[in-house]
Amino acid sequence: MSITIRDVAKKADCSIKTVSRVVNEESHVRPELRERVLAAIRETGYVPNISARRLVQKRSYVICLLLHAAGSFQSTLLSKVLEVGYEGNYDILVQTYYPIFSRSRKKVSDLIQQNRIDGLVTTPPCDSDPFLIDLINRSGLPHVHIAPLNPTGGTPYVSAEDFAGAYQMTERLIMLGHQRIGLLLGHRNQRPSLDRLFGYRAALEKHQIPINEQLLVDSENNFVGGSTATQILMNLNPPPTALFALSDESAAGALYRLNELGIPVPEKVALAAFGDLTISHQIWPGISAVKYPLEGIVEQAIQMLIALVEGTQPTSRQVILPTSIIMRGST
Amino acid sequence: MSITIRDVAKKADCSIKTVSRVVNEESHVRPELRERVLAAIRETGYVPNISARRLVQKRSYVICLLLHAAGSFQSTLLSKVLEVGYEGNYDILVQTYYPIFSRSRKKVSDLIQQNRIDGLVTTPPCDSDPFLIDLINRSGLPHVHIAPLNPTGGTPYVSAEDFAGAYQMTERLIMLGHQRIGLLLGHRNQRPSLDRLFGYRAALEKHQIPINEQLLVDSENNFVGGSTATQILMNLNPPPTALFALSDESAAGALYRLNELGIPVPEKVALAAFGDLTISHQIWPGISAVKYPLEGIVEQAIQMLIALVEGTQPTSRQVILPTSIIMRGST
DNA sequence: AAAATAATTGACAACGTTGTCATAACATGC
DNA sequence: GCATGTTATGACAACGTTGTCAATTATTTT
C-alpha cells in the first residue's frame, strides 16, 4: 500500500542503497543520478518509514519532556521546546511526572528501557526527585535540567542569574526610597529561592539597611501562597512599603490580597516580582518584574541535549543566563 | 548488547514465537511453558523493542495533539490529554500547527505518512484550516476535534453548549438590572462565537430588550482585542452598564482597560466572561464567568479517539457538554 | 600507457519483532 | 483403534530501512 524505498529505486532505476544515500544526504552519488532519484521521490511522494530507521539505528528521534504541573510557566516552556526540538528534527513526547506516584516512575522507566526516547529534559520540581534522577543516571540516557531547584550531581543544566536579578531589583526598590521591603520567598531549601534571598540581602547590606527577619516570609510559590504571605506581611506594624515576590504566581496572589485589603498599589505599597510571565502584564497595574529568561533557557537546554544525544561535545555543561529588569506601574 | 526475544527463547528453551505469544498474552501456550518463559523474562530483564513491533504492526501507540498557541487554555487542555492518554496506554506527541506555515503542514503530513501516529486531535483554530483537514481526511487517520470553530464535515468532535451558556449569563445580567450589555464577540464566522451571540440575542428578546447593534463589537479573542473593544464600547453615549466578553483573555483585556480608564468594576460597569480559565479568578475583582467544561471535553475527545483507533464503535460522534455559571465580584 | 588511487554503485545481511502456515501432539467421538 | 478435530509449537518470511563490503568506473599519478 505505502510507498517504500524500493518503489523509488525501481523508478529511478538504481539500487535502494543509492536512494538511501540521497535521502540521507550522504556523499558519493553522481549529481545526475541524485537528480533522477530526487525526481522519483517527488513523483512517488515517498517518505522514509521512521520505524524501520529507528529499528536499525537504535534511535528514536524523540525527546521526552517531563512536566509536573500545568501553568503559564509550563506552557511557555513547552512552546519553546517544541520550536527548538522541531528545528533539530526531534519529536517531543510530553510526559507528566508526579514524584509521589510510582506509576509515573514506571512509565519513565519503560520509556527509557524500550529505547523510545533519545533524551530527556526535566523541569522543576522533577529534578528534586532522587529516585527519578537515579533512574536516569543509571540508564545513561542523555538528560538536561531546566532551571533545577536542586542542581547537584553532574547533570548538565541551564538556569538564570537568580542572585543578580534579585540584587538588582532590590536595589531599584531601595533607589525608589523603600527601606522596609517584604520578601515573599519560596522554599529555603531550593536553590533559586535561596540565591534570590542572598541577592536581596546583599543589596540591603550594600546600602547599609539592616535585615529584618520579620520581613522574610516563607511561602509556596503560587497564588495562594502569595496571598497568605501578603496578609502576614501587611499585618506587621509598621507594614512594609514594598513587597518583592519571588515568583509570578505569588505576585498575582499578593496583588489580589492587596486589592481585597483596599491597599492601593503602588501608592501605599509597591510590588515587584521575579518571573514576568503573562499574568504580570495582564493585570492592573502591570507588575514590575525581574524578567526570567525562560525562552533562552529552554533554547540552550534543548540544544545542549541534542548535542549530547548526537555525541558532539556541548560547549559547556552548566549555563547561567542573565536576567533583566522591567519596571511597570506597580512600583 | 540489549536483550532480545531470542535470548529469552534460548533461556526458556523454546521458539521466539512462543515468547512472543506469552508477551502478548495470546492463547495456545501450555501453562507450564508459559511459566518458564515468564521466569526467563524476569531473569533476563527483557523488554520488547517497540520500534520492531511498530514496524511490523504499522502502529505507533502514539496520539498527536496539534496546538496553535501557548496559553492557559492550551495548558489545561494538554494536562488533561496527558492524563487520559496515559490511562489508555498512549504516548502523547505534541506538535505546534500554524496554518500559515507550509512547514508545519509538511510536518503533520510526514507524521501521518510515516505511521508515526495512530490518531490525531486538533484544537482551535487548527480545525479551520481546510488544507489540514483535507490532508487528514484523505489519509484516513482517526481524528477528533476539540471545541472546533468550524464543525463541518463528518469529523467527530466534542464541544460545549455555547448558546445555552451565553443565554444564561445574559439573563443573569438582565436580572441584575442591566439593559445595555456590551458584547465583546469574537469572529462572527466562527461557530462558537456565533452561537454565543445567538444566546445573547435570545436572552434579550425573551426579556423584550431591543438589540442595539452598536453594543456588539467584533474583536480578536485575546487580551489586546478585549482591551480595544472595551475602549470602543465605553466611548458610546450612553456607555453600556455591563460588558460580556466571549473569551477569558478578552475579559482580562477589558478589565485592564477599565482600570486604566478609572472605571470601577462592578460599581460603574459589570463584567462577565465566557471561559473561566485561571486568570478569571486570579485577578481582582474575580470575573463572573460561564464555566467552559474544558476538562470534560478533552476527556470525552481522547476516549472517542482511542475508540476510533482501536476500532471499537464510539458511542457517538458529536458530543456537546453543558456549561455552568460562576458569579464573582465583577457583577 | 600503466599503475595507483579515489569515487560511485549495488548485493546482501542485519535490526527485533509479529503474522502465516505447516506440523506435531493431544483429545474426542464412534 | 481409527478417523477427526483441536491445541500447542516452531520454521520462516516479512516489515522498510541502514551498514558493510565488494565490484565497478573515473581520475590522478608515475
XYZ file of C-alpha atoms (C1' of nucleotides) in Angstrom:
722
model
C 0.000 0.000 0.000
C 2.516 2.603 1.125
C 5.471 3.719 -0.947
C 8.821 2.317 0.100
C 12.396 2.930 -0.827
C 12.124 0.022 -3.263
C 9.487 1.779 -5.328
C 11.687 4.809 -5.648
C 14.697 2.687 -6.588
C 12.739 0.968 -9.320
C 11.508 4.280 -10.705
C 14.960 5.854 -10.658
C 16.496 2.629 -11.942
C 19.090 2.271 -9.250
C 19.617 0.354 -6.008
C 17.776 1.039 -2.781
C 21.071 1.878 -1.180
C 21.566 4.761 -3.575
C 18.140 6.111 -2.733
C 19.037 5.803 0.927
C 22.191 7.788 0.264
C 20.291 10.560 -1.444
C 17.699 10.718 1.287
C 20.340 10.916 3.983
C 22.438 13.385 2.047
C 25.474 11.167 2.029
C 28.218 11.830 -0.462
C 29.291 9.530 -3.296
C 26.313 9.988 -5.572
C 26.727 11.442 -9.064
C 24.749 14.695 -9.416
C 22.896 13.344 -12.397
C 21.760 10.202 -10.591
C 20.948 12.226 -7.498
C 18.594 14.352 -9.567
C 16.918 11.297 -11.010
C 16.359 9.925 -7.517
C 15.027 13.225 -6.229
C 12.620 13.358 -9.149
C 11.452 9.832 -8.390
C 10.924 10.782 -4.775
C 8.855 13.788 -5.807
C 6.792 11.776 -8.248
C 6.058 8.936 -5.873
C 5.666 11.116 -2.796
C 7.996 8.824 -0.931
C 8.597 9.458 2.773
C 11.013 7.252 4.701
C 9.486 4.965 7.290
C 10.758 6.110 10.641
C 10.021 2.881 12.439
C 12.363 0.985 10.169
C 15.024 3.618 10.536
C 14.627 3.576 14.282
C 14.904 -0.175 14.384
C 18.161 -0.330 12.528
C 19.735 2.766 14.049
C 18.514 2.121 17.571
C 17.470 5.742 17.821
C 14.035 7.270 18.173
C 14.488 10.949 17.297
C 12.221 11.660 20.216
C 12.935 13.870 23.186
C 10.872 13.474 26.302
C 9.813 16.472 28.331
C 8.857 15.813 31.920
C 6.360 18.265 33.348
C 4.894 18.423 36.793
C 2.050 20.912 36.640
C 0.109 22.897 34.060
C 0.572 26.626 34.122
C 1.886 29.660 32.388
C 5.490 28.701 33.095
C 4.967 25.257 31.642
C 3.127 26.410 28.581
C 5.743 28.990 27.662
C 8.365 26.362 28.227
C 6.605 23.758 26.149
C 6.075 26.028 23.239
C 9.760 26.862 23.117
C 10.728 23.209 23.492
C 8.533 22.353 20.519
C 10.090 25.101 18.460
C 13.707 24.182 19.171
C 13.066 20.453 19.005
C 11.404 20.975 15.665
C 14.437 22.773 14.291
C 16.583 19.847 15.344
C 14.188 17.341 13.758
C 13.128 15.802 17.020
C 9.621 14.898 18.051
C 8.576 15.960 21.500
C 6.907 13.480 23.789
C 5.372 15.131 26.800
C 5.006 13.154 29.975
C 3.680 14.272 33.319
C 5.761 13.250 36.265
C 4.463 13.287 39.797
C 7.200 12.264 42.204
C 4.704 10.666 44.584
C 3.210 8.262 42.048
C 5.237 5.160 41.389
C 3.144 4.836 38.255
C 4.818 7.773 36.648
C 8.220 6.440 37.610
C 7.361 3.126 35.945
C 6.262 4.970 32.849
C 9.506 6.888 32.565
C 11.459 3.735 33.231
C 9.676 1.980 30.363
C 10.280 4.889 28.021
C 13.969 4.635 28.706
C 14.339 0.855 28.573
C 12.427 0.453 25.355
C 14.581 2.988 23.566
C 11.514 5.072 22.924
C 13.375 8.292 23.659
C 16.835 9.582 22.840
C 16.993 12.193 25.545
C 15.128 13.666 28.434
C 14.510 17.144 29.808
C 13.359 17.659 33.354
C 11.610 20.764 34.602
C 11.133 21.885 38.194
C 10.353 20.304 40.527
C 11.131 16.952 38.865
C 14.850 17.456 39.278
C 14.453 17.175 43.040
C 13.197 13.594 42.967
C 16.192 11.428 43.810
C 14.528 8.243 42.545
C 13.985 9.728 39.146
C 17.459 11.159 38.906
C 18.994 7.900 39.961
C 16.901 6.028 37.398
C 18.016 8.312 34.608
C 21.639 8.328 35.643
C 21.872 4.571 35.764
C 20.361 4.293 32.296
C 22.997 6.571 30.841
C 20.352 8.402 28.816
C 21.352 11.970 27.921
C 19.475 14.434 30.030
C 19.370 18.079 30.958
C 17.687 20.060 33.719
C 15.799 23.239 33.052
C 16.006 25.679 35.956
C 16.690 22.996 38.573
C 15.691 23.511 42.170
C 18.471 21.246 43.211
C 21.409 21.391 40.793
C 23.504 18.689 42.389
C 25.416 15.899 40.732
C 26.921 16.048 37.322
C 23.734 16.575 35.337
C 24.030 19.431 32.863
C 21.586 22.253 33.408
C 20.568 25.690 32.246
C 19.420 28.274 34.698
C 19.326 32.022 35.343
C 21.179 34.548 37.428
C 18.964 34.385 40.450
C 21.318 36.221 42.742
C 21.999 39.124 40.388
C 18.361 39.512 39.398
C 17.169 39.768 42.972
C 20.049 42.054 43.826
C 19.218 44.456 41.024
C 15.521 44.581 41.733
C 16.089 45.113 45.436
C 18.480 47.929 44.643
C 15.875 49.524 42.392
C 13.352 49.413 45.180
C 15.873 50.974 47.540
C 16.520 53.722 44.996
C 12.810 54.407 44.953
C 13.108 55.123 48.667
C 11.972 51.832 50.127
C 13.653 50.653 53.308
C 11.172 48.084 54.528
C 10.910 45.569 51.709
C 8.859 42.451 52.425
C 10.095 39.303 50.726
C 7.718 36.528 49.653
C 10.284 33.824 49.357
C 9.729 30.258 48.271
C 11.332 27.262 49.917
C 14.659 27.957 51.551
C 15.918 24.528 50.620
C 15.549 25.248 46.936
C 18.494 26.747 45.219
C 16.820 29.504 43.165
C 14.859 30.836 46.138
C 17.962 30.787 48.267
C 20.068 32.587 45.668
C 17.391 35.230 45.302
C 17.270 35.655 49.047
C 21.043 36.130 49.064
C 20.697 38.737 46.317
C 18.127 40.604 48.365
C 20.317 40.509 51.463
C 23.382 41.629 49.552
C 21.568 44.662 48.149
C 20.334 45.695 51.586
C 23.786 45.260 53.080
C 25.358 47.262 50.306
C 23.049 50.130 51.188
C 23.512 49.583 54.886
C 19.937 48.724 55.603
C 19.650 46.286 58.489
C 17.937 42.999 57.623
C 14.678 42.423 59.432
C 13.872 38.713 59.617
C 10.198 39.505 60.097
C 10.116 40.798 56.540
C 11.158 37.427 55.143
C 8.142 35.148 54.779
C 8.432 31.590 53.557
C 5.576 30.745 51.219
C 4.501 28.393 48.493
C 5.416 29.803 45.107
C 1.832 30.028 43.974
C -1.242 32.243 44.042
C -2.499 31.113 47.425
C 0.952 31.206 48.981
C 1.486 34.758 47.795
C -1.876 35.822 49.080
C -1.284 34.332 52.534
C 2.215 35.714 52.860
C 0.972 39.171 51.939
C -1.578 39.041 54.691
C 1.145 38.212 57.198
C 3.396 40.971 55.943
C 0.711 43.658 55.924
C -0.206 42.783 59.495
C 3.228 43.902 60.663
C 3.498 47.182 62.463
C 4.662 49.166 60.653
C 3.904 47.272 57.421
C 6.454 47.130 54.609
C 6.359 49.841 51.953
C 7.292 47.407 49.224
C 6.781 43.703 48.508
C 9.092 41.568 46.438
C 7.523 38.263 45.397
C 9.953 35.624 44.226
C 7.517 34.147 41.716
C 4.855 35.370 39.317
C 2.047 33.435 40.816
C 2.775 34.625 44.310
C 2.929 38.192 42.989
C -0.516 37.756 41.472
C -1.733 36.409 44.802
C -0.155 39.354 46.572
C -1.843 41.872 44.320
C -5.181 40.161 44.753
C -4.867 40.260 48.536
C -3.757 43.910 48.480
C -6.833 44.728 46.424
C -9.009 42.855 48.855
C -7.476 44.773 51.738
C -8.098 48.005 49.888
C -4.415 48.898 49.859
C -3.615 50.895 46.714
C -0.671 49.778 44.568
C 1.779 51.444 44.126
C 0.663 54.410 46.259
C 0.744 52.649 49.600
C 2.779 49.559 48.759
C 4.997 48.875 45.798
C 5.056 45.384 44.319
C 7.759 43.633 42.357
C 8.048 40.079 41.098
C 10.623 37.588 39.924
C 9.439 35.952 36.738
C 7.467 38.044 34.257
C 5.124 35.515 32.769
C 1.935 36.506 31.004
C -0.045 37.432 34.058
C 2.410 40.141 35.128
C 1.399 42.456 32.326
C -2.199 41.371 32.004
C -3.228 42.584 35.413
C -3.592 46.144 36.580
C -1.307 47.716 37.483
C 1.378 45.930 35.493
C 3.848 44.293 37.851
C 7.469 45.380 37.786
C 9.491 42.251 37.345
C 12.839 40.594 37.052
C 12.456 39.095 33.629
C 13.271 35.415 33.808
C 14.890 34.345 30.531
C 12.834 31.199 30.223
C 12.827 31.014 26.457
C 16.573 31.422 26.300
C 16.987 28.784 28.964
C 14.858 26.317 27.068
C 16.654 27.003 23.834
C 20.072 26.410 25.357
C 18.859 23.346 27.218
C 17.394 21.650 24.177
C 20.414 22.445 22.054
C 22.622 21.079 24.791
C 20.546 17.922 24.950
C 20.648 17.434 21.200
C 24.407 17.868 21.310
C 24.616 15.186 23.988
C 22.360 12.850 22.031
C 24.303 13.279 18.834
C 27.624 12.880 20.549
C 29.035 16.270 19.649
C 30.669 17.918 22.621
C 28.390 20.508 24.150
C 30.161 23.802 24.676
C 29.511 23.678 28.385
C 27.578 21.682 30.913
C 26.283 24.486 33.103
C 24.809 27.600 31.579
C 23.510 30.557 33.552
C 21.671 33.237 31.637
C 21.335 36.863 32.696
C 18.084 38.400 33.845
C 16.823 41.902 33.179
C 14.559 44.344 34.939
C 11.227 45.614 33.630
C 9.594 48.405 35.571
C 5.830 48.798 35.325
C 3.052 50.534 37.196
C 3.292 48.566 40.424
C 6.390 50.388 41.723
C 24.186 -5.566 23.816
C 20.494 -5.372 24.581
C 18.365 -8.380 25.414
C 16.122 -9.624 22.625
C 13.354 -12.098 22.315
C 15.939 -14.614 21.082
C 17.827 -14.529 24.367
C 14.648 -15.260 26.246
C 13.757 -18.088 23.873
C 17.155 -19.692 24.349
C 16.892 -19.446 28.117
C 13.376 -20.871 28.205
C 14.333 -23.452 25.573
C 11.511 -22.682 23.159
C 10.957 -20.744 19.960
C 10.856 -16.949 19.739
C 7.273 -17.183 18.582
C 6.273 -18.772 21.857
C 7.918 -15.975 23.779
C 6.063 -13.517 21.594
C 2.826 -15.276 22.425
C 3.496 -15.074 26.132
C 4.446 -11.414 25.950
C 1.311 -10.541 24.014
C -0.900 -12.679 26.187
C -2.093 -14.803 23.315
C -3.623 -18.196 23.993
C -2.223 -21.559 22.934
C 0.630 -21.791 25.386
C 0.791 -24.554 27.974
C 0.726 -23.087 31.485
C 3.939 -24.855 32.376
C 5.821 -23.440 29.386
C 4.279 -20.026 29.941
C 5.738 -20.007 33.442
C 9.141 -20.982 32.164
C 9.045 -18.127 29.662
C 7.894 -15.643 32.270
C 10.739 -16.715 34.515
C 13.216 -16.269 31.682
C 11.828 -12.802 31.028
C 12.245 -11.884 34.666
C 15.762 -13.240 34.843
C 16.973 -11.537 31.694
C 15.065 -8.315 32.267
C 13.744 -8.495 28.732
C 11.649 -5.616 27.407
C 10.206 -5.832 23.889
C 11.671 -3.451 21.367
C 8.897 -1.074 20.405
C 10.459 0.007 17.136
C 10.399 -3.525 15.804
C 6.844 -4.016 16.924
C 5.804 -0.749 15.345
C 7.499 -1.654 12.092
C 5.702 -4.919 11.701
C 2.344 -3.842 13.091
C 2.300 -0.438 11.453
C 1.040 1.043 14.684
C 2.739 3.509 16.965
C 0.658 3.772 20.127
C 1.148 7.494 19.835
C -1.509 10.177 19.680
C -0.631 13.541 18.254
C -2.001 16.736 19.715
C -1.983 19.762 17.447
C -1.732 23.071 19.246
C -1.688 26.533 17.824
C -0.660 28.835 20.637
C 0.614 28.601 24.192
C -1.746 29.788 26.866
C -3.869 28.888 29.784
C -6.446 27.160 27.598
C -3.768 25.035 25.956
C -2.009 24.105 29.132
C -5.173 22.971 30.875
C -6.036 21.038 27.777
C -2.644 19.412 27.495
C -2.551 18.288 31.042
C -5.883 16.548 30.665
C -4.831 14.979 27.375
C -1.754 13.552 29.059
C -3.827 12.140 31.862
C -6.408 10.433 29.683
C -3.884 9.293 27.087
C -1.830 7.799 29.859
C -4.780 5.766 31.098
C -5.225 4.377 27.614
C -1.524 3.498 27.297
C -0.823 6.010 24.578
C 2.113 8.341 24.336
C 1.318 11.939 23.549
C 3.265 13.714 20.870
C 2.689 17.440 20.889
C 3.066 19.367 17.686
C 2.519 23.039 17.008
C 0.498 23.815 13.929
C 0.441 27.234 12.334
C -1.927 27.234 9.375
C 0.141 29.838 7.549
C 3.373 27.882 7.570
C 3.624 25.194 4.959
C 6.400 23.792 7.128
C 4.002 22.726 9.797
C 1.716 21.183 7.228
C 4.660 19.201 5.898
C 5.487 18.067 9.387
C 1.990 16.796 10.067
C 1.885 15.160 6.672
C 5.117 13.329 7.478
C 3.833 12.209 10.843
C 0.847 10.660 9.160
C 2.590 9.082 6.193
C 5.340 7.558 8.253
C 2.867 5.867 10.533
C 4.375 7.728 13.453
C 0.965 8.380 14.959
C -2.204 6.346 15.385
C -4.557 9.239 15.854
C -4.763 12.977 15.924
C -6.527 15.613 17.999
C -6.970 19.117 16.702
C -7.589 22.141 18.872
C -8.865 25.543 17.813
C -8.116 27.151 15.472
C -6.452 24.231 13.671
C -9.799 22.759 12.710
C -10.489 25.751 10.476
C -7.589 25.084 8.138
C -9.101 23.343 5.125
C -5.716 22.122 3.900
C -5.029 20.361 7.143
C -8.481 18.841 7.361
C -8.284 17.659 3.798
C -4.876 16.152 4.457
C -6.106 14.242 7.463
C -9.302 13.098 5.814
C -7.513 11.732 2.782
C -5.122 9.808 4.982
C -7.961 8.087 6.775
C -6.217 8.610 10.107
C -8.629 8.641 13.060
C -9.104 12.150 14.315
C -11.217 14.228 16.623
C -11.771 17.955 17.065
C -11.738 19.620 20.426
C -14.059 22.630 20.577
C -13.957 23.248 16.822
C -14.507 26.726 15.401
C -15.853 25.194 12.269
C -17.541 21.845 12.910
C -18.266 20.935 9.315
C -17.834 17.635 7.564
C -18.046 14.290 9.223
C -15.209 14.690 11.705
C -16.202 13.689 15.214
C -15.920 16.445 17.767
C -16.578 17.383 21.367
C -17.754 20.830 22.254
C -19.848 22.796 24.748
C -23.262 24.399 24.925
C -22.277 27.794 23.656
C -25.788 29.019 23.036
C -27.162 27.997 26.416
C -24.170 29.320 28.329
C -24.379 32.758 26.767
C -28.141 32.779 27.166
C -27.928 32.022 30.866
C -25.223 34.569 31.591
C -27.047 37.274 29.656
C -30.197 36.515 31.554
C -28.302 36.784 34.833
C -27.029 40.198 33.827
C -30.549 41.260 32.910
C -31.782 40.055 36.299
C -29.148 42.269 37.881
C -30.835 45.180 36.159
C -28.640 45.614 33.128
C -30.306 46.665 29.900
C -27.333 47.922 27.926
C -24.978 44.955 27.758
C -21.928 45.394 25.552
C -20.762 42.219 23.832
C -17.108 41.601 23.036
C -17.675 38.985 20.447
C -15.044 37.063 18.561
C -15.249 36.299 14.865
C -18.756 36.059 13.501
C -17.690 33.349 11.088
C -16.699 31.052 13.915
C -19.317 28.755 15.224
C -18.847 29.149 18.993
C -18.823 32.955 18.816
C -21.898 32.898 16.640
C -23.759 30.525 18.930
C -22.879 32.662 21.916
C -24.103 35.737 20.058
C -27.372 33.935 19.343
C -27.637 33.033 23.017
C -27.150 36.666 23.947
C -29.779 37.822 21.427
C -32.252 35.199 22.529
C -31.973 36.266 26.159
C -32.541 39.895 25.289
C -35.514 39.054 23.085
C -37.000 36.904 25.783
C -36.924 39.902 28.087
C -38.110 42.247 25.359
C -34.982 44.339 25.314
C -34.296 45.719 21.839
C -30.984 44.700 20.348
C -28.611 47.567 19.765
C -26.086 46.708 17.099
C -23.692 49.315 18.449
C -23.259 47.179 21.540
C -21.913 44.263 19.512
C -18.214 44.710 18.851
C -16.229 42.263 16.806
C -12.829 41.681 18.362
C -9.944 39.297 18.486
C -10.414 36.784 21.271
C -7.315 37.918 23.127
C -6.049 40.471 25.628
C -5.444 43.266 23.140
C -8.714 42.630 21.311
C -10.648 42.820 24.561
C -8.900 45.991 25.550
C -9.597 47.705 22.226
C -13.218 46.627 22.074
C -13.758 47.932 25.599
C -12.461 51.336 24.595
C -14.925 51.450 21.706
C -17.824 50.374 23.906
C -17.057 52.815 26.709
C -16.918 55.668 24.197
C -20.583 55.153 23.381
C -23.040 57.617 24.732
C -24.501 56.427 26.980
C -21.943 53.651 27.657
C -23.086 50.119 28.488
C -23.639 49.199 32.130
C -22.307 45.693 31.644
C -19.770 44.011 29.396
C -19.897 40.382 28.355
C -16.613 39.150 26.905
C -16.831 35.938 24.926
C -13.382 34.775 25.975
C -11.209 34.839 29.064
C -8.382 36.722 27.512
C -10.595 39.443 26.136
C -12.202 39.767 29.579
C -8.776 40.279 31.117
C -8.056 42.908 28.476
C -11.381 44.561 29.208
C -10.704 44.717 32.925
C -7.261 46.149 32.316
C -8.671 48.882 30.092
C -11.454 49.678 32.546
C -8.823 50.061 35.257
C -6.814 52.337 33.015
C -9.889 54.450 32.337
C -10.537 54.614 36.048
C -13.944 52.977 35.700
C -14.717 50.941 38.823
C -15.861 47.338 38.425
C -18.556 46.345 39.236
C -19.851 49.694 40.545
C -19.957 51.505 37.220
C -19.710 48.601 34.815
C -20.256 44.897 35.407
C -18.055 42.400 33.622
C -18.717 38.796 32.690
C -16.714 36.308 30.667
C -17.149 33.095 28.744
C -14.422 30.647 29.709
C -13.232 30.636 33.295
C -9.595 29.780 32.955
C -7.055 30.559 35.629
C -6.838 34.280 35.090
C -10.542 34.839 35.793
C -10.136 34.152 39.472
C -6.603 35.392 39.868
C -7.394 38.985 39.069
C -9.296 41.426 41.171
C -12.232 41.514 41.192
C -12.842 37.896 40.239
C -14.642 37.730 36.923
C -18.072 36.152 36.777
C -17.918 33.534 34.110
C -19.642 30.875 32.089
C -17.566 27.874 33.064
C -16.338 26.141 29.978
C -16.120 22.364 30.605
C -12.727 22.017 29.003
C -11.526 19.054 31.011
C -14.666 17.099 30.337
C -14.391 17.930 26.670
C -10.838 16.686 26.494
C -11.653 13.511 28.346
C -14.502 12.633 26.020
C -12.478 13.566 22.961
C -9.494 11.394 23.817
C -11.668 8.455 24.752
C -13.524 8.868 21.480
C -10.247 8.949 19.581
C -8.923 5.845 21.289
C -12.160 4.064 20.447
C -11.716 5.052 16.805
C -8.102 3.915 16.769
C -8.904 0.577 18.302
C -11.842 0.003 16.042
C -14.469 -0.200 18.739
C -17.534 1.806 17.850
C -17.572 5.109 19.700
C -20.868 5.743 21.378
C -21.447 8.918 19.427
C -19.632 11.149 17.028
C -20.736 14.539 18.303
C -20.770 15.348 21.974
C -21.885 18.658 23.468
C -21.260 19.210 27.159
C -23.193 21.594 29.380
C -21.762 24.790 30.813
C -22.393 26.328 34.200
C -22.369 29.817 35.669
C -19.994 31.109 38.333
C -20.714 34.522 39.771
C -17.845 36.514 41.280
C -17.073 40.076 42.263
C -17.185 41.620 38.816
C -21.003 41.668 38.558
C 50.423 3.779 -21.030
C 50.361 1.502 -16.838
C 49.591 1.753 -12.058
C 47.595 3.616 -8.146
C 44.044 5.945 -6.053
C 39.526 7.777 -5.451
C 34.709 7.999 -6.367
C 30.490 5.614 -7.374
C 27.253 1.911 -7.135
C 24.918 -2.276 -5.701
C 24.152 -7.002 -3.342
C 23.050 -8.595 0.771
C 22.801 -9.044 5.752
C 21.037 -7.111 9.853
C 17.839 -4.753 13.113
C 13.842 -7.397 16.564
C 9.537 -8.081 16.200
C 4.785 -10.312 14.523
C 1.996 -12.998 11.020
C 1.350 -17.156 8.262
C 1.395 -21.610 7.741
C 2.852 -26.337 8.485
C 3.491 -29.869 11.671
C 3.389 -32.389 15.950
C 0.974 -33.688 19.967
C -3.090 -34.470 22.195
C -8.073 -35.146 22.996
C -12.608 -36.670 21.299
C -16.217 -39.497 19.117
C -17.573 -43.595 17.110
C -8.336 -48.489 17.301
C -9.104 -45.353 13.777
C -10.691 -41.027 11.889
C -11.441 -36.411 13.192
C -10.851 -32.218 15.359
C -8.329 -29.250 18.474
C -4.441 -27.379 20.801
C 0.464 -26.424 21.049
C 4.685 -25.309 18.899
C 8.108 -23.847 15.653
C 10.268 -22.541 10.954
C 10.421 -18.920 8.203
C 9.056 -14.742 5.736
C 8.012 -10.011 6.152
C 8.180 -5.174 7.781
C 11.479 -0.927 5.449
C 15.342 0.862 6.495
C 20.791 1.383 7.115
C 25.608 -0.659 7.417
C 29.255 -3.458 5.373
C 31.863 -4.735 1.909
C 32.946 -5.901 -2.715
C 32.789 -4.567 -7.553
C 32.943 -1.274 -10.981
C 34.138 3.081 -13.031
C 36.533 7.505 -13.193
C 40.524 10.192 -12.029
C 45.140 11.091 -10.904
C 49.984 9.951 -10.631
C 54.134 7.980 -12.300
